Short mmCIF file of C-alpha atoms in Angstrom, two decimals:
data_model
loop_
_atom_site.label_atom_id
_atom_site.label_comp_id
_atom_site.label_asym_id
_atom_site.label_seq_id
_atom_site.Cartn_x
_atom_site.Cartn_y
_atom_site.Cartn_z
CA MET A 1 0.00 0.00 0.00
CA SER A 2 1.30 3.48 -0.84
CA ASP A 3 1.91 6.27 1.66
CA LEU A 4 -1.43 7.82 2.59
CA LEU A 5 0.08 11.14 3.66
CA TYR A 6 -0.55 14.06 1.32
CA ASP A 7 2.42 14.62 -0.96
CA ALA A 8 3.71 17.99 -2.14
CA ASP A 9 1.70 17.92 -5.38
CA GLU A 10 -1.52 17.14 -3.52
CA GLU A 11 -0.91 19.95 -1.05
CA ALA A 12 -0.22 22.35 -3.92
CA LEU A 13 -3.47 21.26 -5.58
CA ARG A 14 -5.32 21.80 -2.31
CA ASP A 15 -3.92 25.32 -1.93
CA THR A 16 -4.89 26.20 -5.50
CA VAL A 17 -8.45 24.89 -5.19
CA ARG A 18 -8.92 26.51 -1.78
CA ALA A 19 -7.73 29.86 -3.07
CA LEU A 20 -10.08 29.69 -6.06
CA LEU A 21 -13.03 28.77 -3.86
CA ALA A 22 -12.22 31.52 -1.35
CA ALA A 23 -12.20 34.07 -4.16
CA HIS A 24 -15.20 32.87 -6.14
CA ALA A 25 -17.33 30.71 -3.83
CA PRO A 26 -17.53 32.27 -0.35
CA TRP A 27 -20.39 30.90 1.69
CA GLN A 28 -22.20 34.24 1.46
CA ARG A 29 -22.47 33.83 -2.30
CA THR A 30 -23.60 30.22 -2.04
CA LEU A 31 -26.22 31.08 0.56
CA ALA A 32 -27.56 34.00 -1.47
CA ALA A 33 -27.97 31.90 -4.62
CA VAL A 34 -29.10 28.63 -3.09
CA ASP A 35 -32.79 29.18 -3.87
CA ASP A 36 -32.27 30.46 -7.41
CA ASP A 37 -29.45 28.60 -9.16
CA PRO A 38 -28.93 24.90 -8.38
CA TYR A 39 -25.35 25.05 -9.64
CA ASP A 40 -22.77 27.80 -9.89
CA ALA A 41 -22.02 27.50 -13.60
CA THR A 42 -19.34 30.20 -13.51
CA LEU A 43 -17.48 28.50 -10.68
CA TRP A 44 -17.74 25.15 -12.45
CA ARG A 45 -16.19 26.57 -15.62
CA ARG A 46 -13.34 28.05 -13.59
CA LEU A 47 -12.62 24.69 -11.99
CA VAL A 48 -12.75 22.90 -15.34
CA ASP A 49 -11.01 25.44 -17.56
CA GLN A 50 -8.44 26.87 -15.15
CA LEU A 51 -7.63 23.83 -13.00
CA GLY A 52 -8.65 20.96 -15.28
CA VAL A 53 -10.33 19.06 -12.46
CA THR A 54 -12.33 16.79 -14.76
CA GLY A 55 -9.14 15.43 -16.30
CA LEU A 56 -7.29 14.60 -13.09
CA ALA A 57 -8.10 10.87 -13.09
CA VAL A 58 -8.02 10.46 -16.87
CA PRO A 59 -4.84 8.84 -18.25
CA ALA A 60 -2.63 10.81 -20.62
CA GLU A 61 -3.45 8.52 -23.54
CA HIS A 62 -7.07 9.67 -23.24
CA GLY A 63 -6.16 13.36 -23.01
CA GLY A 64 -6.14 13.66 -19.23
CA ALA A 65 -3.70 14.84 -16.60
CA ALA A 66 -2.77 11.29 -15.54
CA ALA A 67 -2.91 12.18 -11.86
CA GLY A 68 -5.31 9.83 -10.09
CA PHE A 69 -8.23 9.51 -7.73
CA ARG A 70 -6.16 10.66 -4.77
CA GLU A 71 -5.98 14.07 -6.41
CA VAL A 72 -9.70 13.91 -7.16
CA ALA A 73 -10.28 13.23 -3.46
CA VAL A 74 -8.22 16.29 -2.49
CA VAL A 75 -10.40 18.47 -4.72
CA LEU A 76 -13.53 16.94 -3.18
CA GLU A 77 -12.24 17.70 0.32
CA GLU A 78 -12.03 21.36 -0.60
CA LEU A 79 -15.39 21.36 -2.34
CA GLY A 80 -16.93 19.78 0.75
CA ARG A 81 -15.25 22.36 2.93
CA ALA A 82 -16.95 25.08 0.89
CA VAL A 83 -20.22 23.16 0.15
CA ALA A 84 -19.54 24.32 -3.40
CA PRO A 85 -22.56 23.87 -5.70
CA VAL A 86 -20.75 22.18 -8.60
CA PRO A 87 -21.26 18.72 -10.17
CA PHE A 88 -17.72 17.43 -9.67
CA LEU A 89 -18.65 14.28 -7.75
CA GLY A 90 -20.91 13.16 -10.59
CA ALA A 91 -18.13 13.81 -13.09
CA ALA A 92 -15.70 11.72 -11.04
CA VAL A 93 -18.17 8.82 -10.86
CA ALA A 94 -18.70 8.99 -14.61
CA THR A 95 -14.94 9.03 -15.15
CA ARG A 96 -14.61 5.71 -13.33
CA ALA A 97 -17.37 4.17 -15.44
CA LEU A 98 -15.79 5.37 -18.69
CA LEU A 99 -12.38 4.10 -17.62
CA ALA A 100 -13.90 0.68 -17.00
CA CYS A 101 -15.39 0.79 -20.51
CA ALA A 102 -12.19 2.21 -22.07
CA GLU A 103 -14.38 4.77 -23.85
CA ASP A 104 -11.74 7.02 -25.43
CA THR A 105 -13.96 9.62 -27.11
CA LEU A 106 -16.05 10.38 -24.03
CA LEU A 107 -13.01 10.38 -21.76
CA ARG A 108 -11.37 12.97 -23.99
CA GLN A 109 -14.48 15.14 -23.99
CA LEU A 110 -14.77 14.87 -20.22
CA ALA A 111 -11.09 15.62 -19.61
CA ALA A 112 -11.19 18.64 -21.91
CA GLY A 113 -14.31 19.96 -20.23
CA ASP A 114 -16.24 19.85 -23.50
CA ARG A 115 -19.14 17.84 -22.05
CA ASP A 116 -20.47 17.11 -18.59
CA VAL A 117 -21.09 13.39 -18.05
CA THR A 118 -23.23 11.81 -15.33
CA VAL A 119 -24.21 8.25 -14.46
CA ALA A 120 -28.01 8.24 -14.42
CA VAL A 121 -28.78 6.24 -11.29
CA ASP A 122 -30.58 7.10 -8.09
CA PHE A 123 -28.14 8.96 -5.84
CA ALA A 124 -28.89 6.51 -3.03
CA THR A 125 -27.82 3.45 -5.06
CA ALA A 126 -25.16 1.45 -3.21
CA PRO A 127 -22.26 -0.35 -4.92
CA ASP A 128 -23.63 -3.74 -3.84
CA PHE A 129 -26.93 -3.08 -5.65
CA ALA A 130 -26.84 -6.50 -7.35
CA THR A 131 -24.56 -9.26 -8.49
CA ALA A 132 -26.03 -10.16 -11.87
CA PRO A 133 -25.79 -8.16 -15.10
CA GLY A 134 -29.08 -6.57 -16.07
CA SER A 135 -30.26 -5.96 -12.50
CA ALA A 136 -28.33 -2.78 -11.91
CA ILE A 137 -31.36 -0.68 -11.02
CA ALA A 138 -34.70 -1.60 -9.52
CA PRO A 139 -37.19 -2.66 -12.21
CA ASP A 140 -39.52 0.29 -11.57
CA ALA A 141 -36.66 2.71 -12.22
CA ARG A 142 -34.89 0.93 -15.05
CA PRO A 143 -35.49 2.15 -18.60
CA ASP A 144 -36.08 -0.68 -21.05
CA PRO A 145 -34.24 -0.53 -24.37
CA VAL A 146 -36.58 -0.72 -27.34
CA THR A 147 -35.33 -1.08 -30.90
CA VAL A 148 -36.96 1.69 -32.94
CA GLY A 149 -35.54 3.18 -36.12
CA PRO A 150 -31.83 3.04 -36.90
CA GLY A 151 -30.65 2.25 -33.39
CA PRO A 152 -31.72 1.49 -29.82
CA THR A 153 -33.81 3.93 -27.83
CA LEU A 154 -34.63 4.11 -24.14
CA THR A 155 -38.04 4.50 -22.62
CA GLY A 156 -38.47 4.69 -18.87
CA ARG A 157 -37.71 6.74 -15.81
CA VAL A 158 -34.87 7.13 -13.31
CA THR A 159 -35.47 9.03 -10.07
CA GLY A 160 -33.23 11.02 -7.75
CA VAL A 161 -30.25 11.57 -10.07
CA ALA A 162 -27.58 13.99 -8.82
CA ASP A 163 -25.24 16.20 -10.87
CA ALA A 164 -27.19 15.79 -14.11
CA ALA A 165 -26.66 18.70 -16.52
CA PRO A 166 -29.44 19.39 -19.07
CA HIS A 167 -26.80 19.91 -21.77
CA GLY A 168 -24.56 17.00 -20.75
CA LEU A 169 -24.36 13.29 -21.43
CA LEU A 170 -26.00 10.55 -19.40
CA LEU A 171 -24.61 7.07 -18.82
CA VAL A 172 -27.77 5.01 -18.44
CA PRO A 173 -27.76 1.37 -17.24
CA ALA A 174 -30.65 -0.41 -18.91
CA GLY A 175 -31.25 -4.13 -19.25
CA ASP A 176 -27.85 -5.76 -19.58
CA ALA A 177 -26.06 -2.76 -21.11
CA LEU A 178 -24.73 0.70 -20.36
CA TYR A 179 -25.86 3.37 -22.80
CA VAL A 180 -24.90 6.96 -23.59
CA VAL A 181 -27.77 9.41 -24.03
CA ASP A 182 -27.58 13.11 -24.85
CA ALA A 183 -29.55 14.93 -22.14
CA ALA A 184 -30.34 17.76 -24.57
CA GLU A 185 -32.52 15.45 -26.68
CA PRO A 186 -36.23 16.33 -26.79
CA ALA A 187 -36.96 12.73 -25.75
CA VAL A 188 -35.19 13.33 -22.41
CA ARG A 189 -37.00 15.33 -19.76
CA MET A 190 -35.51 16.35 -16.41
CA THR A 191 -37.76 17.36 -13.55
CA ALA A 192 -36.30 18.94 -10.44
CA VAL A 193 -37.35 17.33 -7.17
CA VAL A 194 -37.34 18.79 -3.70
CA SER A 195 -34.05 17.95 -2.02
CA LEU A 196 -32.84 18.58 1.50
CA ASP A 197 -29.50 19.76 0.14
CA ALA A 198 -30.17 22.67 -2.22
CA THR A 199 -26.46 22.85 -3.13
CA ARG A 200 -26.71 19.40 -4.74
CA PRO A 201 -30.08 19.26 -6.50
CA LEU A 202 -31.70 16.03 -7.63
CA VAL A 203 -33.75 15.41 -10.75
CA ASP A 204 -36.04 12.73 -12.09
CA ILE A 205 -35.21 11.81 -15.68
CA GLU A 206 -37.81 10.47 -18.10
CA PHE A 207 -36.84 8.86 -21.38
CA THR A 208 -39.46 8.60 -24.13
CA GLY A 209 -37.76 6.87 -27.01
CA ALA A 210 -34.42 8.63 -26.50
CA ALA A 211 -31.67 7.67 -28.92
CA ALA A 212 -28.98 5.70 -27.12
CA ARG A 213 -25.57 4.23 -27.90
CA PRO A 214 -24.36 1.16 -25.98
CA ILE A 215 -20.80 1.41 -24.65
CA ALA A 216 -20.76 -1.84 -22.66
CA THR A 217 -22.91 -4.95 -22.47
CA GLY A 218 -23.31 -7.95 -20.21
CA ALA A 219 -20.79 -8.44 -17.42
CA ALA A 220 -18.69 -5.51 -18.68
CA ALA A 221 -21.63 -3.14 -18.18
CA ALA A 222 -22.35 -4.47 -14.70
CA ASP A 223 -18.67 -4.23 -13.76
CA ALA A 224 -18.46 -0.64 -15.05
CA LEU A 225 -21.50 0.41 -13.03
CA THR A 226 -20.20 -1.33 -9.91
CA ALA A 227 -16.83 0.38 -10.33
CA ALA A 228 -18.53 3.76 -10.76
CA LEU A 229 -20.70 3.40 -7.65
CA THR A 230 -17.73 2.12 -5.64
CA ALA A 231 -15.78 5.21 -6.69
CA GLY A 232 -18.73 7.38 -5.71
CA ALA A 233 -18.87 5.89 -2.21
CA ALA A 234 -15.10 6.16 -1.78
CA LEU A 235 -14.78 9.72 -3.05
CA LEU A 236 -17.84 10.98 -1.21
CA ALA A 237 -15.96 10.16 2.00
CA SER A 238 -13.35 12.80 1.17
CA GLU A 239 -16.06 15.39 0.61
CA GLN A 240 -17.53 14.45 3.99
CA VAL A 241 -14.11 14.87 5.61
CA GLY A 242 -13.76 18.36 4.15
CA LEU A 243 -17.23 19.27 5.36
CA ALA A 244 -16.52 17.97 8.86
CA GLN A 245 -13.20 19.84 8.97
CA TRP A 246 -14.92 23.15 8.20
CA CYS A 247 -17.50 22.48 10.92
CA LEU A 248 -14.78 21.73 13.48
CA ASP A 249 -12.56 24.68 12.55
CA THR A 250 -15.47 27.13 12.49
CA THR A 251 -16.86 25.91 15.80
CA VAL A 252 -13.49 26.04 17.57
CA ALA A 253 -12.97 29.61 16.37
CA TYR A 254 -16.45 30.59 17.54
CA VAL A 255 -16.29 29.11 21.05
CA ARG A 256 -12.91 30.77 21.60
CA GLN A 257 -14.32 34.25 21.03
CA ARG A 258 -17.90 33.77 22.31
CA HIS A 259 -18.13 34.63 26.03
CA GLN A 260 -20.68 33.48 28.57
CA PHE A 261 -20.56 34.00 32.35
CA GLY A 262 -17.44 36.11 31.90
CA ARG A 263 -15.36 33.46 30.14
CA PRO A 264 -15.02 31.92 26.65
CA VAL A 265 -17.58 29.22 25.94
CA GLY A 266 -14.74 27.00 24.77
CA SER A 267 -13.21 27.00 28.26
CA PHE A 268 -16.08 24.89 29.65
CA GLN A 269 -15.11 21.25 30.03
CA ALA A 270 -18.23 19.85 28.36
CA VAL A 271 -17.55 21.90 25.23
CA LYS A 272 -13.89 20.87 25.22
CA HIS A 273 -14.82 17.20 25.43
CA ARG A 274 -17.29 17.38 22.54
CA LEU A 275 -14.77 19.09 20.28
CA ALA A 276 -11.94 16.77 21.34
CA ASP A 277 -14.08 13.72 20.54
CA LEU A 278 -14.97 15.22 17.18
CA TRP A 279 -11.30 15.89 16.39
CA VAL A 280 -10.46 12.22 17.08
CA GLU A 281 -13.33 11.01 14.89
CA LEU A 282 -12.34 13.37 12.09
CA THR A 283 -8.72 12.20 12.21
CA GLU A 284 -9.89 8.61 11.87
CA ALA A 285 -12.31 9.56 9.09
CA ARG A 286 -9.54 11.22 7.10
CA ALA A 287 -7.44 8.05 7.37
CA VAL A 288 -10.16 5.78 5.99
CA ALA A 289 -11.13 8.30 3.29
CA ARG A 290 -7.52 8.53 2.11
CA TYR A 291 -7.29 4.74 2.08
CA ALA A 292 -10.46 4.50 0.00
CA ALA A 293 -9.24 7.05 -2.56
CA ASP A 294 -5.85 5.34 -2.77
CA ARG A 295 -7.37 1.90 -3.36
CA LEU A 296 -9.62 2.95 -6.25
CA GLY A 297 -6.84 2.14 -8.67
CA ALA A 298 -6.16 -1.27 -7.14
CA ALA A 299 -7.23 -4.56 -8.66
CA GLY A 300 -9.34 -7.09 -6.80
CA PRO A 301 -11.86 -6.58 -4.00
CA GLU A 302 -9.77 -4.11 -1.98
CA ALA A 303 -11.41 -1.04 -3.55
CA ALA A 304 -14.88 -2.28 -2.60
CA LEU A 305 -13.74 -3.06 0.93
CA ALA A 306 -12.12 0.36 1.35
CA ALA A 307 -15.20 2.16 -0.02
CA ALA A 308 -17.52 0.27 2.34
CA LEU A 309 -15.25 1.04 5.29
CA ALA A 310 -15.10 4.74 4.36
CA GLN A 311 -18.85 5.20 4.03
CA ALA A 312 -19.60 3.14 7.13
CA TYR A 313 -17.53 5.63 9.12
CA CYS A 314 -17.30 9.00 7.35
CA GLY A 315 -21.00 9.63 6.79
CA PRO A 316 -21.95 9.53 10.49
CA VAL A 317 -18.88 11.60 11.43
CA ALA A 318 -19.87 14.35 8.99
CA VAL A 319 -23.41 14.42 10.39
CA ARG A 320 -22.12 14.65 13.97
CA ALA A 321 -19.70 17.42 13.02
CA ALA A 322 -22.50 19.44 11.42
CA GLU A 323 -24.78 18.87 14.40
CA VAL A 324 -22.08 19.97 16.84
CA CYS A 325 -21.45 23.03 14.69
CA VAL A 326 -25.11 24.06 14.80
CA GLN A 327 -25.52 23.33 18.51
CA LEU A 328 -22.35 25.04 19.77
CA HIS A 329 -23.12 28.13 17.74
CA GLY A 330 -26.24 28.42 19.87
CA GLY A 331 -29.06 30.55 18.52
CA LEU A 332 -26.78 31.86 15.78
CA GLY A 333 -26.38 28.36 14.35
CA PHE A 334 -30.13 28.00 13.90
CA THR A 335 -30.49 31.11 11.74
CA TRP A 336 -30.74 31.07 7.95
CA GLU A 337 -28.13 33.83 7.73
CA HIS A 338 -25.40 31.55 9.11
CA PRO A 339 -24.04 28.83 6.77
CA ALA A 340 -24.19 26.02 9.38
CA HIS A 341 -27.50 24.76 7.99
CA LEU A 342 -25.94 24.31 4.54
CA TYR A 343 -23.38 21.94 6.04
CA LEU A 344 -25.96 20.06 8.09
CA LYS A 345 -28.17 19.55 5.03
CA ARG A 346 -25.23 18.43 2.89
CA ALA A 347 -24.09 16.02 5.61
CA LYS A 348 -27.57 14.57 6.09
CA SER A 349 -28.19 14.06 2.38
CA ALA A 350 -24.71 12.63 1.78
CA ALA A 351 -25.26 10.13 4.59
CA ILE A 352 -27.68 8.18 2.38
CA ALA A 353 -25.86 8.73 -0.92
CA PHE A 354 -24.38 5.58 -2.47
CA GLY A 355 -25.90 3.60 0.39
CA THR A 356 -26.38 4.23 4.11
CA ALA A 357 -23.76 3.50 6.75
CA ASP A 358 -25.74 0.41 7.81
CA ARG A 359 -25.77 -0.85 4.22
CA HIS A 360 -22.00 -0.41 3.99
CA ARG A 361 -21.40 -2.13 7.33
CA ALA A 362 -23.35 -5.11 6.05
CA ALA A 363 -21.36 -5.06 2.80
CA LEU A 364 -18.13 -4.84 4.78
CA ALA A 365 -19.11 -7.89 6.82
CA ARG A 366 -19.75 -9.86 3.62
CA LEU A 367 -16.49 -8.75 2.04
CA VAL A 368 -14.42 -9.91 5.00
CA ASP A 369 -16.57 -13.06 5.43
CA LEU A 370 -17.77 -12.07 8.89
CA PRO A 371 -20.57 -14.44 9.92
CA PRO A 372 -23.85 -12.93 11.17
CA PRO A 373 -24.70 -13.06 14.89
CA VAL A 374 -25.96 -16.41 16.12
CA THR A 375 -29.69 -16.34 16.72
CA ALA A 376 -31.08 -18.51 19.47
CA THR A 377 -34.61 -19.05 20.71
CA GLY A 378 -35.53 -18.07 24.25
CA PRO A 379 -38.03 -19.79 26.57
CA SER A 380 -40.89 -17.77 25.11
CA GLY A 381 -39.93 -18.72 21.58
CA ALA A 382 -38.65 -15.25 20.77
CA ALA A 383 -35.33 -14.87 18.98
CA VAL A 384 -32.41 -13.72 21.14
CA ARG A 385 -28.85 -12.83 20.15
#
């Protein structure tokens, strides 16, 4: 296993992304626009055109920067720290799917920033969704390919898709294949749905005979989708770490300057203990998130194990960090004018993205062949453990 410490290049990337976000995505701007614009298109173009974030994990032979998913995770940490309303996580998930399919043309377009690409699955879909090709999505949400005209078309509906751009491309799992659909087609309709996290809007997508091009079939399609969802779970952990770090840093700064009973609030032992516990949890969360990002390029089951471990731990830590942030800010933390609620909503919604912590703990137990608890029957006939 490689060194999980941040190297000089990763730290330089972090500094660059943080500086750009500080200049162009302060929380005041995000808060002011959260009800009007689901995404900050100007910020997204800066990240793509100036920093080339969509090409970080794309190999050089496909026109990318040939960095890796560790660098993608560093960017996501900073985006989580700023709750930036940009579709980078969806782009990273799509990158992993396209790499699994060795789809050169789309990888080049994604790396160059020419097209946004998103995997059209419910945001809550876990990597262990199924084991057989063709059962990638629940039947009531899976479009069925129908041969009409010169090529295949898709008719059906997918709900709760994140990071879908109306002008981008959609990677749609249907039947036993993975298709590419242009979201700008008249036969594709996106409908915004109410989401807890306004900085990451969700849409329902309806296909009514939309022209589609298959890029993988059979086991290759199932493997590509599994790899994409595994990458989503692993990389989301880094975003959650960045979010939790902002909550901790902001809360520590606040309780040091907020006075009550003639002394700083942070000097009270109960407050110290809560923040110390959170610091320990965040340190552990960063370790498992780094491990998950590092293992995405590894062969075998280690990537799936690392992703399950990361989401089993990092999601709850991010939620606790956001809750502590709101609570220790007192009445100020409960106001709309303070950004704490943006972080709480992002943490809560991310906690069910790519599977809940319970789902990942169960997956982790299967991956390490941990037997379930022994169930016995008590005198009354009830099951006991």
